[in-house]
């Protein structure tokens, strides 16, 4: 994607999802009291902050990690709220606010609820920013699982056995059977009634999440894996969900956790799924049916090579790579005295072999400064 385009298109999806906006608008109308201060965590284009202002907030702190922030400011101004909003560029974990807030709202829910960082972000926001008696929107997440019969989702595993162009690509097959896929599941692909595999109170210190659910197959089927999705709640009411086929579902894919091999089940047969998520994005899942177990994890989706293993050895003594040394060079010159032009000249003089053009050196400096300097 061309820089900028990706962000704008991503947020077009959020802005055009009527069920998502309705769900958050109703939740904020319940949670926000007149005069409340609200943290819009991961503000994007400012939609949730605007809904909070509409619900009566007196002040919104809109925190957004990306370059969208200038657009966020303009959107609040276009709606006449420039004087009631403070837009802050930064990751929420590194941002300080001048006062506590009464409500924190965010939609870092990804496809399975937890893998975009909401457990960490809300625990931090509650500890550092939420006033006593304050509210999180959402404040509870249910993580749902169901066994899935879906040849189209399974194709991501099966294709590696098909000898494309007559080539043997089977070594990738095992990795693919451990790779989590983002897919919009159809209700007809669910082999059994879904079950809540974990129910999480948001705002608590994040820990590993245990998943456990039992199912009874509705009919005989070839099960290819588990489907997963979330429902997010606040004060006991549904805020948003991506439940397959639900009338109020938001437009967001689900996750597909494949098995190693498809499993044949009979009508009425019991299946049991267990798993672990180490937030935000390390997953392990197990399914048991008819005494057979399939155990998988996305940790196996990309096997470690010898260099990875050496790097993770506690006794290893890492040394800077050539690019690492160039990064350190730039960081040491970010001392509020050197201009970017001076840093570029110094970088090219010391590490010129790494950068074929001045533009490449300037782009490298920009990436370092954007991440670690101000
Ligand atoms: C799913 S989008 C939602 C955007 C907006 N709140 C909405 O509902 O339309 C999440 C946004 O939060 C930002 N983000 C995610 N985690 C963040 C964090 N911890 N701190 C600041 N921004 C974050 C992302 O860059 C992205 O723009």
Coordinates of C-alpha atoms and ligand atoms in Angstrom, one line a residue:
X1 CA 0.0 0.0 0.0
X2 CA 1.1 3.5 -0.7
X3 CA 1.9 5.3 2.7
X4 CA -1.1 7.0 4.1
X5 CA -3.6 5.1 2.0
X6 CA -3.6 2.1 4.3
X7 CA -4.6 4.1 7.3
X8 CA -7.3 6.1 5.6
X9 CA -8.8 2.9 4.1
X10 CA -8.7 1.1 7.4
X11 CA -10.6 3.9 9.1
X12 CA -13.1 4.1 6.3
X13 CA -14.1 0.6 7.4
X14 CA -14.6 1.8 11.0
X15 CA -16.6 4.8 9.9
X16 CA -18.9 2.9 7.6
X17 CA -19.9 0.2 10.0
X18 CA -23.3 1.3 11.2
X19 CA -23.7 -1.6 13.8
X20 CA -20.3 -0.7 15.4
X21 CA -21.2 3.0 15.6
X22 CA -24.7 2.2 17.0
X23 CA -23.2 -0.1 19.6
X24 CA -20.7 2.4 20.8
X25 CA -23.1 5.3 20.7
X26 CA -25.6 3.4 22.9
X27 CA -22.9 2.3 25.3
X28 CA -21.5 5.8 25.6
X29 CA -24.9 7.3 26.1
X30 CA -25.3 5.0 29.1
X31 CA -21.7 5.4 30.5
X32 CA -21.1 9.2 30.0
X33 CA -22.6 11.6 32.5
X34 CA -22.9 15.3 31.7
X35 CA -19.5 17.0 32.4
X36 CA -17.5 13.7 32.3
X37 CA -13.9 13.7 31.1
X38 CA -13.3 10.9 28.6
X39 CA -10.2 9.2 27.3
X40 CA -10.6 8.1 23.7
X41 CA -7.8 5.5 23.7
X42 CA -6.7 4.7 20.1
X43 CA -8.8 7.6 18.8
X44 CA -8.3 7.0 15.1
X45 CA -10.4 9.6 13.3
X46 CA -12.0 10.6 16.7
X47 CA -15.4 8.8 16.2
X48 CA -15.7 7.4 19.7
X49 CA -14.6 10.7 21.2
X50 CA -17.2 12.5 19.2
X51 CA -19.9 10.1 20.4
X52 CA -18.8 10.7 23.9
X53 CA -19.0 14.5 23.4
X54 CA -22.5 14.0 21.9
X55 CA -23.4 12.0 25.1
X56 CA -22.4 15.0 27.3
X57 CA -18.6 14.8 27.9
X58 CA -17.1 18.1 28.8
X59 CA -13.6 17.1 27.7
X60 CA -12.1 14.4 25.6
X61 CA -8.4 13.3 25.6
X62 CA -7.9 11.6 22.2
X63 CA -4.8 9.5 22.2
X64 CA -3.7 8.1 18.9
X65 CA -0.4 6.3 18.2
X66 CA -0.2 7.0 14.4
X67 CA 0.2 9.9 12.0
X68 CA -3.6 10.1 11.8
X69 CA -3.6 12.7 14.7
X70 CA -3.6 15.7 12.5
X71 CA -6.8 14.4 10.8
X72 CA -8.2 13.6 14.2
X73 CA -7.7 17.2 15.3
X74 CA -9.4 18.5 12.1
X75 CA -12.4 16.1 12.6
X76 CA -13.0 17.3 16.1
X77 CA -12.7 21.0 14.9
X78 CA -15.1 20.3 12.0
X79 CA -17.7 19.2 14.5
X80 CA -17.2 22.3 16.6
X81 CA -15.4 20.6 19.5
X82 CA -11.8 21.9 19.1
X83 CA -12.0 23.7 22.5
X84 CA -13.1 20.5 24.4
X85 CA -10.6 18.1 22.9
X86 CA -7.0 17.5 23.6
X87 CA -5.5 15.3 20.8
X88 CA -2.2 13.6 21.9
X89 CA 0.0 11.6 19.6
X90 CA 1.6 8.6 21.2
X91 CA 1.0 5.1 22.4
X92 CA -1.3 5.2 25.5
X93 CA 1.2 3.2 27.6
X94 CA 3.6 6.2 27.3
X95 CA 1.2 9.1 27.6
X96 CA 0.4 11.1 30.7
X97 CA -2.9 13.1 31.1
X98 CA -3.2 16.3 33.1
X99 CA -6.2 15.0 35.1
X100 CA -8.1 11.7 35.8
X101 CA -10.9 10.7 33.5
X102 CA -14.4 9.4 34.2
X103 CA -14.7 7.1 31.2
X104 CA -12.2 5.3 29.0
X105 CA -13.4 4.0 25.6
X106 CA -11.6 2.0 22.9
X107 CA -12.2 -0.4 20.1
X108 CA -8.9 -2.3 20.2
X109 CA -10.8 -5.5 19.8
X110 CA -9.3 -7.0 16.6
X111 CA -10.9 -10.3 15.5
X112 CA -10.8 -12.4 18.7
X113 CA -11.0 -9.5 21.2
X114 CA -7.6 -9.7 22.8
X115 CA -4.9 -9.5 20.1
X116 CA -4.8 -5.8 19.5
X117 CA -3.7 -5.0 23.1
X118 CA -6.8 -4.0 24.9
X119 CA -6.0 -6.1 28.0
X120 CA -2.7 -4.2 28.5
X121 CA -4.0 -0.8 27.4
X122 CA -7.1 -0.9 29.7
X123 CA -5.1 -2.2 32.7
X124 CA -2.7 0.7 32.3
X125 CA -5.5 3.2 31.7
X126 CA -7.4 2.1 34.7
X127 CA -4.3 2.2 36.9
X128 CA -3.0 5.6 35.7
X129 CA -6.0 7.6 34.3
X130 CA -9.3 6.4 35.6
X131 CA -10.9 8.3 38.5
X132 CA -12.3 6.3 41.4
X133 CA -15.8 5.0 40.2
X134 CA -14.9 5.6 36.6
X135 CA -16.1 3.3 33.8
X136 CA -14.5 1.4 31.0
X137 CA -16.3 0.9 27.7
X138 CA -16.2 -2.0 27.1
X139 CA -15.6 -3.4 30.6
X140 CA -16.0 -7.2 29.8
X141 CA -15.0 -9.4 26.9
X142 CA -16.5 -12.8 26.1
X143 CA -14.3 -14.9 23.8
X144 CA -16.3 -17.4 21.8
X145 CA -15.3 -20.6 20.1
X146 CA -17.1 -23.1 17.8
X147 CA -15.9 -26.1 15.7
X148 CA -15.9 -25.1 12.1
X149 CA -16.4 -27.1 8.9
X150 CA -15.0 -24.8 6.2
X151 CA -13.2 -26.1 3.2
X152 CA -12.5 -22.5 2.1
X153 CA -10.7 -21.7 5.4
X154 CA -8.9 -25.1 5.4
X155 CA -7.6 -24.2 1.9
X156 CA -4.9 -22.1 3.6
X157 CA -3.5 -25.5 4.9
X158 CA -4.5 -27.8 2.0
X159 CA -2.9 -25.7 -0.7
X160 CA 0.6 -26.6 0.5
X161 CA 0.0 -30.2 -0.4
X162 CA -1.2 -29.4 -4.0
X163 CA 2.2 -29.2 -5.6
X164 CA 1.7 -25.7 -7.2
X165 CA 3.8 -25.6 -10.5
X166 CA 4.8 -29.2 -9.7
X167 CA 6.9 -28.1 -6.7
X168 CA 7.0 -29.7 -3.3
X169 CA 5.9 -27.1 -0.8
X170 CA 4.8 -29.5 1.9
X171 CA 7.3 -28.2 4.5
X172 CA 5.1 -25.1 4.8
X173 CA 2.0 -27.2 5.5
X174 CA 2.8 -27.8 9.2
X175 CA 3.4 -24.1 9.7
X176 CA 0.1 -23.3 7.9
X177 CA -1.8 -25.7 10.3
X178 CA -0.4 -23.5 13.2
X179 CA -1.2 -20.2 11.6
X180 CA -4.2 -18.2 12.7
X181 CA -6.3 -17.0 9.9
X182 CA -8.6 -14.0 9.7
X183 CA -11.8 -15.1 8.0
X184 CA -15.4 -14.1 8.0
X185 CA -17.2 -17.3 9.0
X186 CA -20.7 -18.1 7.8
X187 CA -23.2 -19.4 10.4
X188 CA -23.7 -22.5 8.3
X189 CA -20.0 -23.4 8.8
X190 CA -20.4 -23.8 12.6
X191 CA -20.7 -27.5 13.4
X192 CA -22.1 -26.9 16.9
X193 CA -23.6 -24.2 19.0
X194 CA -20.8 -21.7 20.0
X195 CA -19.6 -21.5 23.6
X196 CA -18.0 -18.8 25.7
X197 CA -14.4 -20.1 26.2
X198 CA -13.3 -17.2 28.4
X199 CA -15.0 -14.2 30.0
X200 CA -12.6 -11.4 30.9
X201 CA -13.0 -8.3 33.1
X202 CA -11.2 -5.5 31.4
X203 CA -8.9 -3.3 33.4
X204 CA -7.4 -6.1 35.5
X205 CA -3.7 -6.7 35.2
X206 CA -3.2 -8.8 32.0
X207 CA -2.3 -12.4 32.5
X208 CA -2.5 -15.4 30.3
X209 CA -6.0 -16.3 29.3
X210 CA -7.2 -19.9 29.6
X211 CA -9.8 -21.0 27.0
X212 CA -12.1 -23.9 27.6
X213 CA -15.4 -24.9 25.9
X214 CA -17.4 -28.0 25.1
X215 CA -19.6 -28.6 22.1
X216 CA -22.0 -31.2 20.7
X217 CA -22.0 -31.7 16.9
X218 CA -25.3 -30.8 15.3
X219 CA -24.8 -33.2 12.5
X220 CA -22.1 -35.4 11.0
X221 CA -19.3 -33.1 9.6
X222 CA -15.7 -32.8 8.7
X223 CA -14.3 -30.3 11.2
X224 CA -11.4 -28.3 10.0
X225 CA -10.6 -26.2 13.0
X226 CA -12.1 -23.7 15.6
X227 CA -13.7 -20.4 14.8
X228 CA -13.3 -17.6 17.3
X229 CA -14.8 -14.2 17.9
X230 CA -15.7 -11.8 20.7
X231 CA -18.6 -10.0 22.3
X232 CA -17.8 -6.8 24.2
X233 CA -20.0 -5.6 27.0
X234 CA -20.3 -2.6 29.2
X235 CA -22.4 -2.4 32.4
X236 CA -23.9 -5.8 31.5
X237 CA -25.1 -4.7 28.0
X238 CA -23.7 -5.7 24.7
X239 CA -21.6 -3.1 23.0
X240 CA -20.3 -4.8 19.9
X241 CA -19.8 -8.3 18.6
X242 CA -18.5 -10.0 15.4
X243 CA -20.6 -13.2 16.0
X244 CA -21.0 -14.8 12.6
X245 CA -24.4 -14.0 11.1
X246 CA -25.7 -12.0 14.1
X247 CA -28.0 -9.2 13.0
X248 CA -26.0 -6.7 15.2
X249 CA -22.6 -8.1 14.1
X250 CA -20.0 -5.5 13.3
X251 CA -18.1 -5.8 10.0
X252 CA -15.0 -7.5 11.3
X253 CA -13.6 -10.9 10.4
X254 CA -13.3 -13.8 12.9
X255 CA -10.3 -16.0 13.6
X256 CA -9.9 -19.6 12.2
X257 CA -7.6 -21.8 14.3
X258 CA -6.9 -24.8 12.1
X259 CA -6.5 -28.4 13.2
X260 CA -3.5 -30.5 12.1
X261 CA -5.9 -32.8 10.2
X262 CA -9.6 -32.5 9.6
X263 CA -11.6 -34.5 12.1
X264 CA -14.8 -36.5 11.2
X265 CA -17.5 -36.1 13.8
X266 CA -20.9 -37.8 14.1
X267 CA -24.2 -36.1 14.9
X268 CA -24.4 -35.7 18.7
X269 CA -20.7 -36.3 19.3
X270 CA -18.9 -34.3 22.0
X271 CA -15.9 -32.1 21.2
X272 CA -13.8 -30.2 23.7
X273 CA -11.6 -27.3 23.0
X274 CA -9.0 -25.8 25.3
X275 CA -6.4 -23.2 24.7
X276 CA -4.2 -20.4 26.0
X277 CA -3.6 -16.9 24.9
X278 CA -0.6 -15.0 26.1
X279 CA -1.7 -11.5 25.4
X280 CA -1.7 -10.0 23.0
X281 CA -1.0 -12.5 20.3
X282 CA 0.5 -15.9 21.3
X283 CA -2.2 -18.5 20.9
X284 CA -2.2 -22.3 21.6
X285 CA -5.3 -24.4 21.0
X286 CA -6.2 -28.0 21.5
X287 CA -9.3 -29.9 20.4
X288 CA -10.3 -33.4 21.6
X289 CA -12.7 -35.5 19.9
X290 CA -13.2 -39.3 20.1
X291 CA -10.0 -39.7 22.1
X292 CA -7.9 -37.8 19.5
X293 CA -6.1 -34.6 20.4
X294 CA -4.9 -31.9 18.0
X295 CA -2.5 -29.4 19.8
X296 CA -1.3 -26.3 17.9
X297 CA 0.1 -22.9 18.4
X298 CA 1.0 -19.9 16.3
X299 CA 4.5 -20.2 17.8
X300 CA 5.0 -23.1 15.4
X301 CA 3.7 -21.1 12.4
X302 CA 7.2 -19.6 11.9
X303 CA 9.8 -22.2 13.0
X304 CA 12.9 -20.7 14.8
X305 CA 16.2 -21.0 12.9
X306 CA 19.5 -21.5 14.6
X307 CA 20.2 -17.7 14.8
X308 CA 16.8 -17.1 16.5
X309 CA 17.6 -19.8 19.0
X310 CA 21.0 -18.3 19.7
X311 CA 19.4 -14.9 20.2
X312 CA 16.9 -16.2 22.8
X313 CA 19.6 -18.0 24.9
X314 CA 20.0 -16.1 28.2
X315 CA 23.7 -16.7 28.0
X316 CA 24.0 -15.1 24.6
X317 CA 26.1 -11.9 24.3
X318 CA 24.4 -9.9 21.6
X319 CA 26.4 -7.4 19.5
X320 CA 25.0 -4.5 17.5
X321 CA 24.5 -5.2 13.8
X322 CA 25.6 -2.6 11.2
X323 CA 22.1 -1.1 11.1
X324 CA 21.9 -1.2 14.9
X325 CA 25.2 0.8 15.0
X326 CA 23.7 3.3 12.6
X327 CA 20.5 3.5 14.7
X328 CA 22.7 4.2 17.8
X329 CA 24.6 6.9 15.9
X330 CA 21.3 8.7 15.1
X331 CA 20.0 8.3 18.6
X332 CA 23.1 9.8 20.1
X333 CA 22.8 12.8 17.9
X334 CA 19.1 13.3 19.0
X335 CA 20.3 15.6 21.8
X336 CA 18.2 18.7 21.0
X337 CA 21.3 20.4 19.5
X338 CA 21.9 18.7 16.1
X339 CA 19.6 19.5 13.2
X340 CA 18.3 16.7 11.0
X341 CA 20.5 17.9 8.2
X342 CA 23.6 17.6 10.5
X343 CA 22.5 14.2 11.6
X344 CA 22.1 13.1 8.0
X345 CA 25.6 14.3 7.1
X346 CA 27.1 12.6 10.1
X347 CA 25.3 9.4 9.4
X348 CA 26.4 9.3 5.8
X349 CA 30.0 10.0 6.8
X350 CA 30.1 7.2 9.4
X351 CA 27.8 4.6 7.9
X352 CA 27.5 5.6 4.2
X353 CA 28.0 2.0 3.0
X354 CA 24.6 1.1 4.4
X355 CA 22.7 3.8 2.5
X356 CA 22.9 3.8 -1.3
X357 CA 21.4 7.4 -1.5
X358 CA 21.0 10.4 0.7
X359 CA 17.2 9.8 0.5
X360 CA 17.7 6.3 2.0
X361 CA 19.7 7.8 4.9
X362 CA 17.0 10.5 5.4
X363 CA 14.3 7.8 5.5
X364 CA 16.2 5.8 8.0
X365 CA 16.7 8.8 10.2
X366 CA 13.0 9.6 9.9
X367 CA 12.0 6.1 11.1
X368 CA 14.4 6.3 14.1
X369 CA 13.2 9.8 15.1
X370 CA 9.5 8.9 14.6
X371 CA 9.9 6.0 17.0
X372 CA 12.3 7.2 19.7
X373 CA 12.7 10.9 19.6
X374 CA 10.6 14.0 19.6
Ligands
LIG1 C1 -9.6 -0.2 15.8 S1 -9.0 1.4 15.5 C2 -10.4 2.4 16.2 C3 -10.3 3.8 15.9 C4 -11.4 4.7 16.6 N1 -11.3 4.6 18.0 C5 -12.7 4.2 16.1 O1 -13.4 3.6 16.8 O2 -13.1 4.5 14.9 C6 -7.8 1.5 16.7 C7 -6.9 2.7 16.6 O3 -6.2 2.8 17.9 C8 -4.8 3.1 17.6 N2 -4.1 2.4 18.7 C9 -4.1 1.1 19.0 N3 -3.6 0.9 20.2 C10 -3.2 2.1 20.7 C11 -2.6 2.6 21.9 N4 -2.3 1.7 22.9 N5 -2.4 3.9 22.1 C12 -2.7 4.8 21.1 N6 -3.3 4.4 19.9 C13 -3.6 3.1 19.8 C14 -4.5 2.5 16.2 O4 -3.5 3.2 15.6 C15 -5.9 2.8 15.5 O5 -5.9 4.0 14.9

